[in-house]
Amino acid sequence: MGQAKMSQEIQFRTNRKKAVEALVFLAENQPRIDVFHVCKVIYFADREHLRKFGRPVLGDNYFAMDDGPVPSFILDVLRQQLRSAYRNPAPWGQAAS
């Protein structure tokens, strides 16, 4: 009789504060970065940190999509911010706060 394979899935808790700090950092240092590339940068940062130190930086939950892994919490925050920006656009010549 064959042995049953056991799944060894490791769960991490999303560090929401670090996730928001990472988004702010990217926005300040790459002001024209789009959602697609934010997701890529976050994924590769988490992956590389996990490889080197055994734990991710943010610990977000990633979902497999057609264009690669997408961090769930990060995408939710970005979508919320985009909806808010469309509802309350900043007047011309003023930056959104």
C-alpha positions as a printed Julia matrix, in Angstrom:
97×3 Matrix{Float64}:
   0.0    0.0     0.0
   1.25   3.51   -0.88
   1.82   6.19    1.65
  -0.42   9.23    1.69
   1.38  12.48    1.03
   1.06  15.08    3.73
   0.86  18.7     2.72
   3.29  20.92    4.57
   1.75  24.31    3.98
   3.21  27.08    6.1
   0.96  29.98    7.02
   2.3   33.44    7.82
   0.35  36.31    9.3
   0.31  39.43    7.14
   2.16  42.28    8.79
  -0.27  45.01    7.74
   1.81  47.86    9.15
   4.88  46.75    7.17
   2.73  46.24    4.08
   1.46  49.82    4.21
   4.98  51.08    4.9
   6.21  49.17    1.84
   3.5   50.77   -0.29
   4.42  54.24    0.98
   8.09  53.54    0.3
   7.36  52.45   -3.27
   5.06  55.42   -3.89
   7.68  57.88   -2.64
  10.6   56.3    -4.49
   8.81  55.25   -7.7
   5.92  57.72   -8.07
   4.87  56.36  -11.48
   4.83  52.68  -10.47
   1.64  50.86  -11.42
  -0.33  48.21   -9.52
   1.13  45.37  -11.6
   4.7   46.34  -10.76
   3.93  47.06   -7.09
   2.67  43.48   -6.8
   5.81  42.17   -8.52
   8.2   44.14   -6.29
   6.37  43.04   -3.14
   6.35  39.4    -4.25
  10.05  39.31   -5.08
  10.98  41.09   -1.83
   8.96  38.56    0.2
  10.34  35.61   -1.78
  13.96  36.69   -1.47
  13.62  37.41    2.26
  11.97  34.01    2.77
  14.84  32.28    0.96
  17.51  34.1     2.98
  15.92  34.25    6.44
  13.17  31.61    6.52
  10.35  34.14    6.82
   8.83  36.72    4.48
   8.99  40.47    5.08
   5.23  41.03    4.85
   3.75  37.54    5.04
   0.91  38.39    2.66
  -1.2   35.62    1.12
  -0.37  35.21   -2.56
  -2.78  34.05   -5.22
  -1.75  32.58   -8.55
  -2.99  34.78  -11.39
  -2.31  34.77  -15.13
   0.54  37.29  -14.82
   2.04  35.77  -11.68
   1.51  35.82   -7.91
  -0.58  38.63   -6.44
  -0.38  39.67   -2.76
  -3.95  39.72   -1.44
  -3.72  42.39    1.27
  -1.57  44.69   -0.86
  -4.02  44.45   -3.75
  -6.96  45.17   -1.44
  -5.24  48.31   -0.11
  -4.38  49.51   -3.62
  -7.93  48.94   -4.86
  -9.36  50.8    -1.86
  -7.01  53.73   -2.5
  -7.89  53.84   -6.19
 -11.63  53.83   -5.44
 -11.12  56.61   -2.9
  -9.1   58.67   -5.38
 -11.83  58.36   -8.02
 -14.53  59.41   -5.54
 -12.54  62.33   -4.13
 -10.17  63.64   -6.8
  -7.72  66.32   -5.73
  -8.25  69.73   -7.3
  -5.9   70.5   -10.19
  -2.47  71.55   -8.99
  -2.85  69.96   -5.54
  -1.47  66.63   -4.49
  -3.84  64.13   -2.92
  -3.23  63.79    0.8
